[in-house]
Coordinates of C-alpha atoms and ligand atoms in Angstrom, one line a residue:
M17 CA 32.0 -11.8 -65.0
Q18 CA 31.5 -8.5 -66.6
N19 CA 32.0 -6.8 -63.4
H20 CA 35.0 -9.1 -62.0
T21 CA 36.8 -8.5 -65.1
G22 CA 36.2 -4.7 -65.0
E23 CA 37.6 -5.0 -61.3
H24 CA 40.7 -6.5 -62.8
I25 CA 41.2 -3.7 -65.6
L26 CA 40.6 -1.1 -63.0
S27 CA 43.4 -2.8 -60.5
G28 CA 45.8 -3.3 -63.3
I29 CA 45.8 0.3 -64.2
L30 CA 46.0 1.4 -60.3
H31 CA 48.9 -1.0 -60.4
N32 CA 50.6 0.4 -63.2
E33 CA 50.0 4.0 -63.3
Y34 CA 49.0 5.0 -59.8
E35 CA 51.1 3.1 -57.6
S36 CA 47.6 2.4 -55.9
E37 CA 46.9 -1.5 -54.9
N38 CA 43.5 -3.1 -54.5
V39 CA 43.4 -3.8 -51.1
G40 CA 39.3 -4.6 -50.8
F41 CA 36.9 -5.9 -53.0
H42 CA 33.3 -6.5 -52.6
L43 CA 30.6 -7.7 -55.1
S44 CA 26.9 -8.1 -54.2
D45 CA 23.6 -8.2 -56.5
N46 CA 23.7 -4.3 -56.7
T47 CA 27.1 -2.9 -55.7
V48 CA 30.4 -3.4 -56.4
T49 CA 33.5 -1.7 -54.7
L50 CA 37.0 -1.5 -54.9
D51 CA 39.4 -0.2 -52.1
T52 CA 42.4 1.2 -53.0
S53 CA 45.9 1.9 -51.2
R54 CA 46.4 5.5 -52.1
Y55 CA 44.0 8.4 -51.9
L56 CA 43.0 9.1 -55.5
T57 CA 41.9 12.6 -56.5
E58 CA 38.5 13.5 -58.3
A59 CA 40.6 14.2 -61.6
E60 CA 42.7 10.7 -61.4
L61 CA 39.5 8.9 -60.8
L62 CA 38.0 10.4 -63.9
E63 CA 41.5 9.7 -65.9
L64 CA 41.0 6.0 -64.5
E65 CA 37.6 5.8 -65.5
F66 CA 38.8 6.7 -69.2
K67 CA 41.7 4.7 -69.0
A68 CA 39.9 1.6 -68.2
N69 CA 37.4 2.3 -71.1
R70 CA 40.2 2.5 -73.5
A71 CA 41.0 -1.0 -72.4
V72 CA 37.7 -1.9 -73.4
Y73 CA 37.5 -0.6 -76.7
A74 CA 41.0 -2.1 -77.4
N75 CA 39.4 -5.8 -77.0
L76 CA 42.4 -7.1 -75.4
E77 CA 42.4 -10.8 -75.4
I78 CA 41.9 -12.4 -71.7
R79 CA 44.5 -15.3 -71.2
A80 CA 44.2 -17.6 -68.0
E81 CA 47.2 -20.1 -67.9
Y82 CA 48.9 -22.3 -65.0
L83 CA 52.6 -21.4 -64.9
P84 CA 55.5 -23.7 -63.9
D85 CA 57.5 -22.4 -60.7
E86 CA 60.3 -21.3 -62.4
E87 CA 58.4 -19.2 -64.5
L88 CA 56.3 -17.8 -61.5
E89 CA 59.6 -16.7 -59.8
R90 CA 60.7 -14.7 -62.9
L91 CA 56.9 -12.9 -63.3
E92 CA 55.7 -10.0 -61.9
Y93 CA 51.9 -10.3 -60.8
R94 CA 49.3 -8.9 -58.7
S95 CA 48.6 -11.5 -55.9
K96 CA 46.6 -10.8 -52.7
K97 CA 48.0 -13.7 -50.8
E98 CA 50.9 -16.2 -51.1
I99 CA 49.3 -19.1 -52.9
E100 CA 50.2 -22.7 -52.5
G101 CA 50.5 -25.4 -55.2
A102 CA 49.9 -24.4 -59.1
V103 CA 49.2 -20.9 -59.7
R104 CA 46.6 -19.5 -62.4
I105 CA 47.7 -16.4 -64.2
V106 CA 45.2 -14.3 -65.9
T107 CA 46.6 -11.7 -68.2
I108 CA 44.5 -8.9 -70.0
G109 CA 47.1 -7.2 -72.4
D110 CA 49.5 -5.2 -71.1
I111 CA 46.7 -4.0 -68.3
D112 CA 46.9 -6.6 -65.9
K113 CA 48.8 -9.9 -64.7
C114 CA 47.1 -11.3 -61.9
A115 CA 46.7 -14.7 -60.0
C116 CA 43.1 -15.6 -59.9
C117 CA 41.1 -18.8 -60.4
A118 CA 37.6 -17.0 -60.5
P119 CA 35.8 -17.3 -64.2
H120 CA 36.4 -14.3 -66.5
V121 CA 35.1 -12.7 -70.2
H122 CA 37.3 -13.7 -73.0
H123 CA 38.1 -10.3 -74.3
T124 CA 37.6 -7.1 -72.6
G125 CA 35.3 -5.6 -75.4
E126 CA 32.8 -8.2 -73.5
V127 CA 32.9 -6.2 -70.3
G128 CA 31.4 -3.2 -72.1
L129 CA 30.8 0.2 -70.3
I130 CA 32.8 0.8 -67.0
K131 CA 31.2 3.5 -64.9
I132 CA 32.8 5.0 -61.7
T133 CA 29.5 5.8 -59.7
K134 CA 30.8 7.2 -56.3
A135 CA 34.0 7.4 -54.5
I136 CA 34.9 8.4 -51.0
K137 CA 37.9 8.4 -48.6
W138 CA 38.2 5.3 -47.2
K139 CA 41.2 4.5 -44.9
E140 CA 44.4 5.8 -46.5
G141 CA 43.0 5.2 -50.0
T142 CA 39.9 5.7 -51.7
R143 CA 36.5 3.5 -51.6
I144 CA 35.3 3.3 -55.4
W145 CA 31.8 2.1 -56.5
F146 CA 31.5 0.8 -60.3
L147 CA 29.4 -1.2 -62.4
C148 CA 30.4 -2.8 -65.8
G149 CA 28.4 -3.9 -68.9
S150 CA 24.6 -4.2 -68.6
R151 CA 24.7 -3.4 -65.1
A152 CA 26.5 0.0 -66.0
L153 CA 24.2 0.7 -69.1
E154 CA 21.1 0.6 -66.6
Y155 CA 22.6 2.9 -64.0
V156 CA 23.4 5.7 -66.6
Q157 CA 19.7 5.1 -67.9
T158 CA 18.1 5.9 -64.6
V159 CA 20.3 8.8 -63.6
F160 CA 19.8 10.3 -67.6
K161 CA 16.1 9.6 -66.7
N162 CA 16.2 11.5 -63.4
A163 CA 18.5 14.4 -64.8
D164 CA 16.0 14.6 -68.0
E165 CA 13.0 15.2 -65.4
V166 CA 14.9 17.9 -63.5
A167 CA 15.7 19.5 -66.9
R168 CA 12.3 19.7 -67.6
L169 CA 11.7 21.2 -64.3
T170 CA 14.5 23.5 -64.6
S171 CA 14.0 24.2 -68.1
E172 CA 17.6 23.7 -68.5
A173 CA 19.5 21.3 -70.8
P174 CA 20.4 17.6 -69.0
D175 CA 24.1 18.8 -68.5
K176 CA 23.0 22.1 -67.1
I177 CA 20.6 20.9 -64.6
A178 CA 23.3 22.0 -61.8
D179 CA 23.1 25.9 -62.5
G180 CA 19.0 25.4 -62.9
V181 CA 19.0 24.2 -59.1
K182 CA 21.2 26.5 -57.9
R183 CA 19.2 29.2 -59.8
F184 CA 16.2 27.6 -57.6
N185 CA 18.2 27.6 -54.4
E186 CA 18.6 31.5 -54.4
T187 CA 15.1 32.5 -55.5
I188 CA 13.8 29.9 -52.0
Q189 CA 16.5 31.8 -50.2
S190 CA 15.2 35.0 -51.8
L191 CA 11.7 34.6 -51.0
K192 CA 12.5 33.0 -47.3
A193 CA 13.9 36.7 -46.7
D194 CA 11.0 38.6 -48.2
L195 CA 8.5 36.3 -46.0
F196 CA 10.7 36.9 -42.9
Q197 CA 10.3 40.5 -43.7
A198 CA 6.5 40.5 -44.2
Q199 CA 5.3 37.9 -41.3
S200 CA 7.7 39.9 -39.0
G201 CA 6.1 43.3 -39.8
L202 CA 2.5 41.6 -39.5
M203 CA 3.5 40.5 -36.3
E204 CA 4.9 44.1 -35.1
E205 CA 1.6 45.4 -36.1
K206 CA -0.6 42.7 -34.3
I207 CA 1.3 43.1 -31.2
R208 CA 1.3 46.8 -31.1
N209 CA -2.4 46.7 -32.0
I210 CA -3.2 44.5 -28.6
S211 CA -5.0 46.1 -25.8
D212 CA -3.4 46.7 -22.5
I213 CA -6.4 45.4 -20.9
K214 CA -4.8 41.8 -19.8
S215 CA -1.6 41.0 -18.5
D216 CA -1.1 37.9 -19.7
V217 CA -1.4 37.2 -23.6
I218 CA -1.1 34.5 -25.9
L219 CA -1.3 34.7 -29.7
F220 CA -2.0 31.7 -32.0
E221 CA -0.2 32.3 -35.6
S222 CA 1.0 30.5 -38.6
I223 CA 4.9 31.7 -38.6
S224 CA 7.5 29.9 -40.7
N225 CA 10.5 30.9 -38.8
S226 CA 11.3 30.4 -35.1
K227 CA 13.0 33.5 -34.9
I228 CA 9.9 35.9 -36.0
Q229 CA 8.0 33.6 -33.1
R230 CA 11.0 34.6 -30.7
N231 CA 11.0 37.8 -31.4
A232 CA 7.2 38.4 -31.0
V233 CA 7.4 36.7 -27.7
N234 CA 10.3 39.1 -26.7
A235 CA 8.1 42.2 -28.0
L236 CA 5.3 41.2 -26.1
V237 CA 7.1 40.1 -22.7
E238 CA 8.6 43.8 -22.8
R239 CA 4.9 45.2 -23.1
F240 CA 3.0 42.9 -20.8
D241 CA 3.8 42.1 -16.9
G242 CA 2.4 38.5 -17.2
V243 CA 2.9 35.4 -19.3
C244 CA 3.2 35.7 -22.7
G245 CA 3.2 33.2 -25.3
V246 CA 3.1 32.5 -29.1
F247 CA 1.4 29.3 -30.6
S248 CA 2.5 28.6 -34.3
T249 CA 0.9 25.7 -36.4
E250 CA 1.3 24.6 -39.7
D251 CA -1.9 22.4 -39.7
N252 CA -4.3 23.7 -36.4
T253 CA -3.9 20.0 -34.7
S254 CA -0.6 20.6 -33.4
Y255 CA 1.5 23.9 -32.1
Q256 CA 5.3 24.7 -31.4
Y257 CA 5.1 27.1 -28.5
I258 CA 7.4 29.7 -27.1
I259 CA 6.3 31.3 -23.7
G260 CA 8.1 33.9 -21.5
S261 CA 7.5 36.4 -18.9
K262 CA 9.5 38.7 -16.7
N263 CA 7.6 38.2 -13.3
R264 CA 6.4 34.8 -13.5
D265 CA 7.9 31.3 -13.8
C266 CA 7.6 29.9 -17.2
R267 CA 8.1 26.4 -16.3
E268 CA 4.9 26.3 -14.1
V269 CA 3.2 27.0 -17.2
G270 CA 4.9 24.4 -19.1
R271 CA 4.5 21.8 -16.8
F272 CA 1.0 22.5 -16.7
L273 CA 0.4 22.1 -20.4
N274 CA 2.6 18.9 -20.3
E275 CA 0.1 17.3 -17.5
K276 CA -3.2 18.8 -19.1
L277 CA -2.6 18.4 -23.0
G278 CA 0.6 15.5 -23.1
A279 CA 2.6 18.6 -24.3
K280 CA 6.6 18.3 -24.4
G281 CA 8.9 21.2 -23.7
G282 CA 11.0 23.1 -21.0
G283 CA 13.3 25.8 -20.5
K284 CA 14.5 28.4 -18.3
P285 CA 12.3 30.4 -15.6
E286 CA 11.7 33.6 -18.0
M287 CA 11.2 31.3 -21.5
I288 CA 10.1 28.4 -22.1
Q289 CA 9.6 26.4 -25.4
G290 CA 8.2 23.4 -26.8
S291 CA 5.4 21.4 -28.9
V292 CA 1.4 20.2 -27.9
A293 CA -0.5 18.3 -30.1
A294 CA -3.9 19.8 -29.2
S295 CA -6.3 22.4 -31.1
R296 CA -6.7 25.6 -30.4
E297 CA -9.7 25.6 -28.1
A298 CA -8.0 22.8 -26.2
I299 CA -5.3 24.7 -25.1
I300 CA -7.0 28.2 -24.5
G301 CA -9.4 26.0 -22.5
A302 CA -6.3 24.4 -20.4
L303 CA -4.7 28.0 -20.4
K304 CA -7.6 29.6 -18.8
E305 CA -7.2 27.6 -15.6
T306 CA -3.9 29.2 -14.8
L307 CA -3.4 32.3 -17.0
D308 CA -5.7 35.5 -17.2
I309 CA -6.5 35.3 -21.3
Ligands
ZN428 ZN1 39.5 -12.8 -61.8

């Protein structure tokens, strides 16, 4: 009854002040949604929420009555469809007048908090998720508990946590850039130090960024005539690989890995990439059958 009466309050205000009609309503155990005929901006939604709660504080009386036909003809009221027979009109102060036969609370104060929890563009209008009374309070408590946790983790006040999360993201981006530089430098150094004895070169690394891996393969292909590959892993049990060559068709090596180790991947003759769930030893063992490593 709290949620249904809350819907009347929101719909009445939308009708009276926003030229927007309630064109759909869904009530389930956990969610309540209301679809409006006109799109509402974020500012309008905040204002609507304020106005709906002001109607709650006013503790308006809610009346339900069956009116005779001649009175109904003169009356302006919201109705979703043409109703046959006696029409029950539910009146909430000057907020809403609507044909409805469902049960409602007696005064708007009983609705409690009306909280819009989400809104998205829906057809020509807006789909609004909202909660009333005890459900609204439980929702706010859950959100506040989460905000409090984020506040603790970011050392910000609960109403400033977005600033804290933005700062964290900036730090992560900056650290990622540093890591990229450091790993790129290490790979270049490592490639410089490989002896020229072999023509095929396969490296096993733990690289955080596939661009570094690709750059490394390109640098190897420039220096060595055979097949050059970099296998990258985080857990030593599965690898992401990139293999390149200027003289040999890499797809042959890819097919070989697929057949021997159940790898997945493919690409062009000059470069392939994919993944394989196998140990470093198993990969080396398999590749030794087709490469000079
Ligand atoms: Zn109703």
